[in-house]
Amino acid sequence: MLILIIIIKNIHLKIKKDDNMYVLGDWRRTHFSNEITPEMNDEEIIIMGWAHSIRKLGKLVFIILRDREGTVQIVVPKQKVSEEVFATAKSVGREDVLAIKGKVVANEKAPAGYEVIPIEIRILNKADTPLPLDPSEKVPADIDTRLDKRFLDLRRPKIQALFRLRSEMFKSVRDTFYDSGFIEVNTPKLVASATEGGTELFPISYFEREAFLGQSPQLYKQMMMAAGFDRVFEIGPIFRAEEHNTRRHLNEAISIDCEMSFSDEKDAMKVLEKIVHNVFADLYENNQKEFQTLGINLTVQETPFPRLTYTEAVDIVNSKGIEMEWGEDFSRAAEKALGDSMEGFYFITDWPTETRPFYTLPNQKDPKLCKAFDLMYKDLEISSGAQRNHKYDLLVEGIKRMGLNPEGFGTYLEAFKYGMPPHAGWGLGAERFMMIITCQENIRECVLFPRDRQRLTP
RNA sequence: GCCCUGGUGGUGUAGCUCGGCCUAUCAUACAGGACUGUCACUCCUGUGACUCGGGUUCAAAUCCCGGCCAGGGCGCCA
């Protein structure tokens, strides 16, 4: 008889619990974890998130609930909660999605000085077991495993912090652009021809024609100068079909691009270093929490950044015992030699014209050199730019010299015939910039779903 | 594309040099049990793996060859 009663009671409990399974109902979150304080003692709140870790101690259960902003300890003492709440708490598994209505209790024994005693727990969704990787970081996982299960990897507080910083970086960049008189534009990523030369493009099928994914907004943003926008910027994807296999290359990346009229390369460099400096200053000011989570001590480098001519840089490389001819681009060994002798950000200016694309303006006095620059951080190139060639005839000449066919450039070239102002600009690799800000060795860490030579999923 | 290193439970690893005592180590995870202050809880019991193909050998996780994949380096990357 007693057994029968227990069984019936259990069934009853189970049905009641199932009623609240997966049901959000009219519950809405009242607080994120970081909005709760010990001063809220006795206040009733609703919190929602994931079961980060669970410790069951017989008649006492601790659930660490994790949301976007952090964690909060839920304590479930059998004597202080209903039988149903206690049973639900005992059934919670790691990474289950929970909604908890409960009371804040100030308690020195709790990690944050407060904890929450639940009045009702709703399991909004169960997580399958075992988890394909451990979001609580007890056991490390290879980057390959992590990227395969990225949705779970992204739950880790460190990874969340990194992508929060990425978002804040873009916000800061936009703020500085807007404050400096730039207009944000969007240019096509489906393009008709590969005539720009240089990098390999991804061919795609465009109805009955072949098209390509854009390698750079370069030609379009220059046309915006002919359009009279004066100063434009674009933040968008670029695609490069190079079979590179390194920790600092991606086949799909985000490029922060700008172009400015009635300006030379020195003006462009000033905008670039202002953007970079402001990002560091803004993140330093507003995001210490994220840097703490990542264990990074951010230092803000003052402007102006050091300027080094290409010729000076070659001398430094050679003085370090790395052989390099004037006129060559820097090899990895050369970049590393430069990185050894330079701290933080620096510019390399006055490049040999031959090493730069056709749209770069050669120096009038010494046409062997051109008005191009790279922004480096130690041994990593993060941006390159230049004053552009705004004279139609010189541009056509440049295109021919690079072995390209001017006829393939269509409207781009035409834009130079009907009133193109002198202009300059640059492109900054967002992921490489993030590598520097967050001290990452592998660029894949800075993208939600990286695309590289082998990886096309998830 | 080239060079180096590697691929062992869900995850991360030990074992490989010198083949057999491997019925494969440990941690974590997972399942069950005990526990009212955990915070990497603790304790007990249990589940779960040798990248694929070929070869050498009485015998292969271990040695050889090839494929695939990964990590690192280089090249390529206007």
Coordinates of C-alpha atoms (C1' of nucleotides) in Angstrom, one line a residue:
Chain A
M1 CA 0.0 0.0 0.0
L2 CA 2.8 2.4 1.1
I3 CA 4.7 1.5 -2.1
L4 CA 1.7 2.2 -4.2
I5 CA 1.2 5.6 -2.7
I6 CA 4.9 6.4 -3.3
I7 CA 4.6 5.3 -6.9
I8 CA 1.4 7.3 -7.5
K9 CA 3.1 10.4 -5.8
N10 CA 6.1 10.0 -8.1
I11 CA 4.0 9.8 -11.2
H12 CA 2.1 12.8 -10.0
L13 CA 5.4 14.7 -9.4
K14 CA 6.6 13.6 -12.8
I15 CA 3.6 14.9 -14.6
K16 CA 3.7 18.2 -12.8
K17 CA 7.3 18.5 -13.7
D18 CA 6.6 17.7 -17.3
D19 CA 4.0 20.4 -17.3
N20 CA 6.7 23.0 -16.7
M21 CA 9.2 21.3 -19.0
Y22 CA 10.1 23.5 -22.0
V23 CA 7.6 26.1 -21.1
L24 CA 8.6 29.7 -20.9
G25 CA 5.0 30.9 -20.4
D26 CA 4.7 34.5 -19.2
W27 CA 8.1 34.3 -17.4
R28 CA 10.6 36.9 -18.5
R29 CA 14.1 37.5 -17.2
T30 CA 14.2 40.3 -14.6
H31 CA 17.9 40.3 -14.1
F32 CA 21.1 39.2 -15.7
S33 CA 23.6 37.5 -13.3
N34 CA 25.7 40.7 -13.0
E35 CA 22.7 42.8 -12.0
I36 CA 22.1 41.0 -8.7
T37 CA 23.6 42.3 -5.5
P38 CA 23.6 41.3 -1.9
E39 CA 21.6 44.4 -1.2
M40 CA 18.7 42.8 -3.1
N41 CA 18.2 40.4 -0.1
D42 CA 14.7 38.8 -0.1
E43 CA 13.8 40.3 -3.5
E44 CA 12.1 38.0 -5.9
I45 CA 13.7 37.6 -9.3
I46 CA 13.6 35.5 -12.5
I47 CA 16.9 34.5 -14.1
M48 CA 17.5 32.4 -17.1
G49 CA 20.6 30.6 -18.5
W50 CA 22.5 27.4 -18.6
A51 CA 23.4 25.0 -15.8
H52 CA 27.2 25.6 -15.8
S53 CA 28.0 23.2 -13.0
I54 CA 26.0 21.2 -10.5
R55 CA 27.0 19.9 -7.2
K56 CA 24.6 17.5 -5.4
L57 CA 25.2 17.0 -1.7
G58 CA 22.4 14.8 -0.6
K59 CA 19.8 17.1 0.8
L60 CA 21.5 20.2 -0.7
V61 CA 22.0 21.0 -4.4
F62 CA 24.2 23.8 -5.8
I63 CA 23.5 24.9 -9.4
I64 CA 25.8 27.5 -11.0
L65 CA 23.6 29.2 -13.5
R66 CA 25.5 30.9 -16.4
D67 CA 24.1 33.7 -18.6
R68 CA 25.7 36.1 -21.0
E69 CA 27.0 38.3 -18.2
G70 CA 28.4 35.8 -15.8
T71 CA 27.3 33.2 -13.2
V72 CA 25.0 33.1 -10.2
Q73 CA 24.8 30.4 -7.5
I74 CA 21.5 28.8 -7.0
V75 CA 21.3 26.9 -3.7
V76 CA 18.5 24.3 -3.2
P77 CA 18.3 23.1 0.5
K78 CA 15.7 20.3 0.7
Q79 CA 14.2 21.8 3.9
K80 CA 13.7 25.3 2.5
V81 CA 12.1 24.5 -0.9
S82 CA 9.1 22.5 -2.0
E83 CA 9.4 18.8 -2.7
E84 CA 8.9 19.5 -6.4
V85 CA 11.6 22.2 -6.7
F86 CA 14.0 19.9 -4.9
A87 CA 13.2 17.0 -7.3
T88 CA 13.6 19.2 -10.3
A89 CA 16.9 20.6 -9.0
K90 CA 18.2 17.0 -8.6
S91 CA 17.3 16.2 -12.1
V92 CA 19.2 19.1 -13.7
G93 CA 22.0 18.1 -16.0
R94 CA 25.0 20.2 -17.2
E95 CA 24.1 22.7 -19.9
D96 CA 20.4 22.3 -19.4
V97 CA 18.5 25.5 -20.1
L98 CA 16.9 26.8 -16.9
A99 CA 14.5 29.5 -15.9
I100 CA 14.5 30.1 -12.2
K101 CA 12.1 32.2 -10.1
G102 CA 13.6 32.7 -6.7
K103 CA 14.6 34.9 -3.8
V104 CA 18.0 36.6 -3.5
V105 CA 19.7 35.7 -0.2
A106 CA 22.7 37.6 1.0
N107 CA 25.1 34.9 2.3
E108 CA 28.8 35.2 3.1
K109 CA 29.3 31.6 2.3
A110 CA 28.2 32.1 -1.3
P111 CA 31.0 33.0 -3.8
A112 CA 29.5 36.4 -4.7
G113 CA 28.1 37.3 -1.3
Y114 CA 24.6 36.3 -2.4
E115 CA 22.8 33.3 -3.8
V116 CA 19.4 32.5 -5.1
I117 CA 16.9 30.1 -3.4
P118 CA 14.4 28.9 -6.0
I119 CA 10.7 29.1 -5.7
E120 CA 10.1 27.4 -9.0
I121 CA 12.5 25.9 -11.5
R122 CA 11.6 25.4 -15.2
I123 CA 13.8 23.2 -17.2
L124 CA 13.3 24.9 -20.6
N125 CA 15.4 22.3 -22.4
K126 CA 17.6 19.3 -21.5
A127 CA 21.1 19.0 -22.9
D128 CA 22.1 15.6 -24.3
T129 CA 24.9 13.7 -22.6
P130 CA 27.8 13.5 -22.7
L131 CA 28.7 16.9 -24.0
P132 CA 31.0 16.9 -27.0
L133 CA 33.3 19.3 -25.2
D134 CA 33.4 20.8 -21.8
P135 CA 32.3 24.4 -21.6
S136 CA 33.5 24.7 -18.0
E137 CA 37.1 24.3 -19.2
K138 CA 38.1 21.5 -16.7
V139 CA 39.4 19.4 -19.6
P140 CA 41.0 21.4 -22.5
A141 CA 40.0 20.7 -26.1
D142 CA 42.0 21.0 -29.3
I143 CA 41.1 24.0 -31.5
D144 CA 39.8 21.6 -34.2
T145 CA 37.4 20.0 -31.8
R146 CA 36.3 23.3 -30.5
L147 CA 35.6 24.7 -33.9
D148 CA 33.7 21.6 -34.9
K149 CA 31.4 22.2 -31.8
R150 CA 31.7 26.0 -31.9
F151 CA 28.2 26.6 -30.5
L152 CA 29.3 24.9 -27.3
D153 CA 32.8 26.4 -27.4
L154 CA 31.3 29.8 -27.6
R155 CA 29.6 29.3 -24.3
R156 CA 32.9 29.5 -22.5
P157 CA 33.3 32.8 -20.7
K158 CA 36.7 33.5 -22.3
I159 CA 35.3 33.0 -25.8
Q160 CA 32.3 35.1 -25.0
A161 CA 34.6 37.9 -23.7
L162 CA 36.6 37.8 -26.9
F163 CA 33.5 38.2 -29.1
R164 CA 32.1 40.9 -26.9
L165 CA 35.4 42.8 -27.4
R166 CA 35.1 42.2 -31.1
S167 CA 31.7 43.8 -31.1
E168 CA 33.0 46.8 -29.0
M169 CA 35.9 47.1 -31.4
F170 CA 33.6 47.6 -34.4
K171 CA 31.5 50.1 -32.4
S172 CA 34.6 52.1 -31.5
V173 CA 35.8 52.0 -35.2
R174 CA 32.4 53.2 -36.4
D175 CA 32.3 56.0 -33.7
T176 CA 35.7 57.3 -34.8
F177 CA 34.7 57.2 -38.5
Y178 CA 31.4 59.0 -37.9
D179 CA 33.2 61.6 -35.7
S180 CA 35.7 62.1 -38.5
G181 CA 33.2 62.8 -41.2
F182 CA 33.0 59.4 -42.9
I183 CA 29.9 58.0 -44.5
E184 CA 29.3 54.2 -44.2
V185 CA 28.8 52.4 -47.5
N186 CA 28.2 48.9 -48.7
T187 CA 29.6 47.7 -52.0
P188 CA 28.9 44.5 -53.9
K189 CA 30.6 41.2 -52.9
L190 CA 29.4 39.5 -56.1
V191 CA 31.7 40.8 -58.8
A192 CA 32.0 40.2 -62.5
S193 CA 35.7 40.0 -63.2
A194 CA 39.0 39.0 -61.8
T195 CA 40.9 41.8 -63.6
E196 CA 42.3 43.4 -60.4
G197 CA 44.9 40.7 -60.5
G198 CA 46.9 39.6 -57.5
T199 CA 45.1 37.2 -55.3
E200 CA 43.1 34.2 -56.4
L201 CA 39.3 34.7 -56.4
F202 CA 36.5 32.2 -55.7
P203 CA 34.5 31.6 -58.9
I204 CA 30.8 31.2 -58.4
S205 CA 27.9 30.6 -60.7
Y206 CA 25.8 33.7 -61.4
F207 CA 22.8 32.5 -63.5
E208 CA 24.2 31.7 -66.9
R209 CA 27.5 33.5 -66.2
E210 CA 30.6 33.1 -64.0
A211 CA 31.1 35.6 -61.3
F212 CA 33.5 35.9 -58.3
L213 CA 33.4 36.7 -54.6
G214 CA 35.0 40.1 -54.0
Q215 CA 38.6 40.2 -52.9
S216 CA 38.5 43.8 -51.7
P217 CA 36.2 46.8 -52.0
Q218 CA 39.1 48.8 -53.4
L219 CA 37.8 49.7 -56.8
Y220 CA 34.3 50.5 -55.5
K221 CA 35.4 52.7 -52.7
Q222 CA 37.6 54.7 -55.1
M223 CA 34.5 55.1 -57.3
M224 CA 32.8 56.6 -54.2
M225 CA 35.5 59.3 -54.4
A226 CA 34.4 60.1 -57.9
A227 CA 30.8 60.1 -56.6
G228 CA 31.7 63.0 -54.3
F229 CA 31.1 61.3 -51.0
D230 CA 34.4 62.7 -49.9
R231 CA 35.0 60.2 -47.1
V232 CA 33.6 56.7 -47.0
F233 CA 34.2 53.6 -45.0
E234 CA 33.0 50.0 -45.3
I235 CA 33.1 47.1 -42.9
G236 CA 32.5 43.9 -44.9
P237 CA 33.7 40.5 -45.9
I238 CA 36.5 39.8 -48.3
F239 CA 37.2 36.5 -50.0
R240 CA 40.6 35.2 -51.1
A241 CA 41.1 31.8 -52.7
E242 CA 44.7 31.4 -51.6
E243 CA 45.7 28.0 -50.4
H244 CA 47.5 29.4 -47.4
N245 CA 47.9 27.3 -44.3
T246 CA 49.0 29.6 -41.5
R247 CA 47.8 30.9 -38.2
R248 CA 47.2 34.4 -39.6
H249 CA 45.3 33.8 -42.9
L250 CA 41.6 33.2 -43.5
N251 CA 39.8 32.7 -46.8
E252 CA 36.9 34.8 -45.6
A253 CA 37.7 37.8 -43.4
I254 CA 36.2 41.1 -42.5
S255 CA 38.0 44.2 -43.8
I256 CA 37.7 47.6 -42.4
D257 CA 38.2 49.9 -45.4
C258 CA 38.2 53.6 -45.9
E259 CA 38.9 56.1 -48.6
M260 CA 39.2 59.9 -48.3
S261 CA 39.3 62.6 -50.9
F262 CA 41.5 65.7 -51.1
S263 CA 43.9 63.7 -48.9
D264 CA 47.4 62.2 -49.2
E265 CA 48.8 59.1 -47.6
K266 CA 49.9 61.0 -44.5
D267 CA 46.3 62.0 -43.9
A268 CA 45.2 58.4 -44.3
M269 CA 47.8 57.3 -41.8
K270 CA 46.6 59.8 -39.3
V271 CA 43.0 58.5 -39.6
L272 CA 44.3 54.9 -39.3
E273 CA 46.3 55.5 -36.1
K274 CA 43.5 57.5 -34.6
I275 CA 41.1 54.6 -35.3
V276 CA 43.6 52.1 -33.8
H277 CA 44.3 54.3 -30.8
N278 CA 40.7 55.0 -30.1
V279 CA 39.8 51.3 -30.2
F280 CA 42.4 50.6 -27.5
A281 CA 41.4 53.6 -25.5
D282 CA 37.7 52.8 -25.6
L283 CA 38.2 49.1 -24.8
Y284 CA 40.5 50.1 -21.9
E285 CA 37.9 52.4 -20.6
N286 CA 34.8 50.2 -21.0
N287 CA 35.8 46.6 -21.1
Q288 CA 38.2 45.8 -18.3
K289 CA 35.9 42.9 -17.2
E290 CA 36.4 41.2 -20.6
F291 CA 40.2 41.6 -20.4
Q292 CA 40.2 40.3 -16.9
T293 CA 38.3 37.2 -18.1
L294 CA 40.9 36.8 -20.8
G295 CA 43.8 37.5 -18.4
I296 CA 45.1 40.3 -20.5
N297 CA 46.7 43.5 -19.3
L298 CA 45.9 46.0 -22.0
T299 CA 48.2 48.9 -22.7
V300 CA 47.2 51.8 -24.9
Q301 CA 49.9 53.0 -27.3
E302 CA 50.1 56.7 -27.8
T303 CA 50.1 58.3 -31.2
P304 CA 51.8 59.1 -33.5
F305 CA 53.1 55.6 -34.1
P306 CA 56.7 55.4 -35.3
R307 CA 57.3 55.7 -39.0
L308 CA 59.9 53.7 -40.7
T309 CA 60.7 54.0 -44.4
Y310 CA 60.9 50.8 -46.4
T311 CA 64.6 51.4 -47.0
E312 CA 65.2 51.8 -43.2
A313 CA 63.3 48.6 -42.6
V314 CA 65.4 46.7 -45.1
D315 CA 68.5 47.9 -43.3
I316 CA 67.2 46.7 -40.0
V317 CA 66.4 43.3 -41.5
N318 CA 69.9 43.0 -43.0
S319 CA 71.5 44.2 -39.7
K320 CA 69.7 41.3 -38.0
G321 CA 71.5 38.8 -40.3
I322 CA 68.5 38.1 -42.5
E323 CA 69.6 38.7 -46.2
M324 CA 67.2 40.8 -48.2
E325 CA 67.5 42.8 -51.4
W326 CA 66.1 46.2 -51.8
G327 CA 62.9 45.9 -53.8
E328 CA 61.7 42.6 -52.4
D329 CA 58.7 42.2 -50.1
F330 CA 59.4 41.1 -46.6
S331 CA 59.7 37.3 -46.0
R332 CA 58.5 35.8 -42.7
A333 CA 62.0 35.8 -41.4
A334 CA 62.3 39.5 -42.3
E335 CA 59.0 40.3 -40.6
K336 CA 60.2 38.5 -37.5
A337 CA 63.5 40.4 -37.5
L338 CA 61.5 43.7 -37.7
G339 CA 59.2 42.5 -35.0
D340 CA 62.2 41.9 -32.8
S341 CA 63.4 45.4 -33.1
M342 CA 60.1 47.3 -33.0
E343 CA 57.7 47.6 -30.1
G344 CA 54.0 47.7 -30.8
F345 CA 52.5 49.5 -33.8
Y346 CA 54.6 51.2 -36.4
F347 CA 54.3 52.2 -40.1
I348 CA 56.5 51.2 -43.0
T349 CA 56.3 54.0 -45.6
D350 CA 57.9 54.8 -49.0
W351 CA 57.7 51.4 -50.6
P352 CA 59.2 50.5 -54.0
T353 CA 56.5 51.2 -56.6
E354 CA 57.1 47.7 -58.1
T355 CA 55.9 46.0 -54.9
R356 CA 52.6 47.8 -54.8
P357 CA 49.3 47.5 -56.8
F358 CA 48.7 49.7 -59.9
Y359 CA 46.4 52.1 -58.1
T360 CA 49.2 53.3 -55.8
L361 CA 50.5 56.8 -56.6
P362 CA 54.2 56.9 -57.4
N363 CA 56.4 59.5 -55.8
Q364 CA 56.7 62.5 -58.2
K365 CA 60.3 63.2 -57.5
D366 CA 61.4 59.6 -57.3
P367 CA 59.0 57.3 -59.2
K368 CA 60.9 54.2 -58.0
L369 CA 59.2 54.9 -54.6
C370 CA 55.5 55.3 -54.0
K371 CA 53.1 56.7 -51.5
A372 CA 52.2 53.4 -49.9
F373 CA 52.3 52.4 -46.3
D374 CA 51.7 49.3 -44.1
L375 CA 50.7 49.3 -40.5
M376 CA 52.6 46.7 -38.6
Y377 CA 52.3 45.3 -35.0
K378 CA 55.6 43.7 -34.2
D379 CA 55.9 41.1 -37.0
L380 CA 52.2 41.2 -38.1
E381 CA 50.9 43.3 -41.0
I382 CA 47.5 44.5 -40.1
S383 CA 46.8 47.2 -42.6
S384 CA 48.0 48.6 -45.9
G385 CA 47.1 51.8 -47.7
A386 CA 48.3 54.5 -49.9
Q387 CA 47.6 57.7 -51.7
R388 CA 46.0 56.5 -54.9
N389 CA 46.8 57.3 -58.5
H390 CA 44.0 59.7 -59.5
K391 CA 45.2 60.5 -63.0
Y392 CA 43.6 58.5 -65.7
D393 CA 46.7 58.3 -68.0
L394 CA 49.0 57.2 -65.1
L395 CA 46.5 54.7 -64.0
V396 CA 46.2 53.0 -67.4
E397 CA 50.0 53.0 -67.6
G398 CA 50.2 51.4 -64.2
I399 CA 47.6 48.7 -65.2
K400 CA 49.6 47.9 -68.3
R401 CA 52.9 47.8 -66.4
M402 CA 51.4 45.2 -64.0
G403 CA 50.5 43.0 -67.0
L404 CA 46.8 43.6 -66.8
N405 CA 44.3 44.7 -69.5
P406 CA 42.8 48.2 -69.0
E407 CA 39.8 47.1 -71.0
G408 CA 38.8 44.8 -68.2
F409 CA 38.3 47.7 -65.8
G410 CA 35.3 49.2 -67.4
T411 CA 33.5 51.8 -65.3
Y412 CA 36.2 51.9 -62.7
L413 CA 38.6 53.5 -65.2
E414 CA 35.9 55.8 -66.6
A415 CA 35.4 57.2 -63.1
F416 CA 38.8 58.7 -63.4
K417 CA 38.0 60.6 -66.6
Y418 CA 35.3 62.9 -65.3
G419 CA 36.6 64.5 -62.3
M420 CA 38.4 62.2 -59.8
P421 CA 39.8 64.1 -56.8
P422 CA 43.2 63.1 -55.3
H423 CA 42.5 60.5 -52.6
A424 CA 44.0 58.0 -50.2
G425 CA 42.8 55.2 -48.1
W426 CA 43.5 51.9 -46.4
G427 CA 42.2 48.5 -45.5
L428 CA 42.5 47.0 -42.0
G429 CA 42.0 43.3 -41.3
A430 CA 39.5 43.1 -38.5
E431 CA 40.6 39.6 -37.4
R432 CA 44.3 40.4 -37.3
F433 CA 43.4 43.5 -35.4
M434 CA 41.5 41.3 -32.9
M435 CA 44.5 39.0 -32.6
I436 CA 46.6 41.9 -31.4
I437 CA 43.9 43.3 -29.0
T438 CA 43.2 39.9 -27.4
C439 CA 46.7 38.4 -27.7
Q440 CA 45.7 35.4 -29.8
E441 CA 48.2 33.3 -31.7
N442 CA 45.7 31.8 -34.1
I443 CA 43.4 34.0 -36.2
R444 CA 40.7 31.4 -36.1
E445 CA 40.1 32.3 -32.5
C446 CA 38.9 35.7 -33.6
V447 CA 36.1 34.4 -36.0
L448 CA 32.9 32.7 -35.0
F449 CA 33.0 30.2 -37.8
P450 CA 36.4 30.5 -39.6
R451 CA 36.9 29.6 -43.2
D452 CA 40.3 28.2 -44.1
R453 CA 41.8 25.8 -46.7
Q454 CA 40.2 22.8 -45.1
R455 CA 37.3 24.1 -43.1
L456 CA 34.0 25.1 -44.7
T457 CA 31.8 23.9 -41.8
P458 CA 30.2 24.6 -39.5
Chain B
rG1 C1' 51.9 23.3 -52.5
rC2 C1' 56.4 21.8 -49.5
rC3 C1' 58.7 20.3 -44.6
rC4 C1' 58.2 18.6 -39.5
rU5 C1' 55.1 16.3 -35.8
rG6 C1' 50.9 13.7 -34.6
rG7 C1' 45.9 10.7 -34.8
rU8 C1' 44.2 5.9 -28.2
rG9 C1' 36.7 6.1 -24.7
rG10 C1' 32.4 12.1 -25.3
rU11 C1' 36.9 15.4 -24.0
rG12 C1' 42.2 15.7 -22.8
rU13 C1' 46.1 12.1 -22.2
rA14 C1' 49.8 7.6 -20.6
rG15 C1' 51.6 3.4 -23.3
rC16 C1' 54.9 3.3 -29.0
rU17 C1' 62.1 4.0 -28.2
rC18 C1' 63.0 -2.0 -27.2
rG19 C1' 56.1 -6.0 -30.7
rG20 C1' 54.0 -10.5 -26.3
rC21 C1' 53.0 -9.5 -19.1
rC22 C1' 47.5 -4.3 -22.8
rU23 C1' 41.9 -8.2 -20.4
rA24 C1' 45.2 -0.4 -22.7
rU25 C1' 46.9 4.3 -17.9
rC26 C1' 45.1 8.6 -15.6
rA27 C1' 41.9 12.8 -15.3
rU28 C1' 37.4 14.6 -16.7
rA29 C1' 32.6 13.4 -18.5
rC30 C1' 28.4 9.9 -18.2
rA31 C1' 25.0 6.2 -15.3
rG32 C1' 23.7 4.4 -10.3
rG33 C1' 24.5 5.0 -4.9
rA34 C1' 26.1 7.9 0.0
rC35 C1' 26.5 12.9 1.7
rU36 C1' 23.1 20.1 4.3
rG37 C1' 27.8 24.7 2.4
rU38 C1' 29.7 23.1 -2.2
rC39 C1' 32.7 26.5 -5.1
rA40 C1' 37.9 21.4 -9.8
rC41 C1' 33.0 18.9 -3.5
rU42 C1' 34.3 14.1 -1.6
rC43 C1' 33.7 8.8 -1.4
rC44 C1' 31.9 3.8 -3.6
rU45 C1' 30.3 1.0 -8.1
rG46 C1' 29.8 0.8 -13.2
rU47 C1' 29.9 2.3 -18.8
rG48 C1' 33.1 3.7 -22.6
rA49 C1' 38.8 4.0 -27.0
rC50 C1' 43.9 2.1 -30.2
rU51 C1' 42.3 7.2 -37.7
rC52 C1' 41.4 4.1 -42.3
rG53 C1' 43.6 0.5 -45.9
rG54 C1' 47.6 -2.7 -47.0
rG55 C1' 52.2 -5.2 -45.4
rU56 C1' 56.0 -7.6 -41.9
rU57 C1' 55.4 -11.3 -37.9
rC58 C1' 53.7 -17.2 -34.4
rA59 C1' 52.0 -12.3 -32.3
rA60 C1' 50.9 -5.1 -34.0
rA61 C1' 48.1 0.5 -30.3
rU62 C1' 53.5 -0.4 -30.8
rC63 C1' 57.5 -1.8 -36.8
rC64 C1' 57.0 -0.5 -42.5
rC65 C1' 54.1 1.7 -46.9
rG66 C1' 49.8 4.5 -48.6
rG67 C1' 45.3 7.5 -47.8
rC68 C1' 42.5 10.9 -44.9
rC69 C1' 42.6 14.4 -41.1
rA70 C1' 44.9 17.7 -37.5
rG71 C1' 48.8 20.9 -35.2
rG72 C1' 53.2 23.8 -36.2
rG73 C1' 56.6 26.0 -39.8
rC74 C1' 57.5 27.9 -44.8
rG75 C1' 55.6 29.3 -49.4
rC76 C1' 51.5 31.8 -51.7
rC77 C1' 48.7 36.1 -50.1
rA78 C1' 48.0 43.6 -55.6

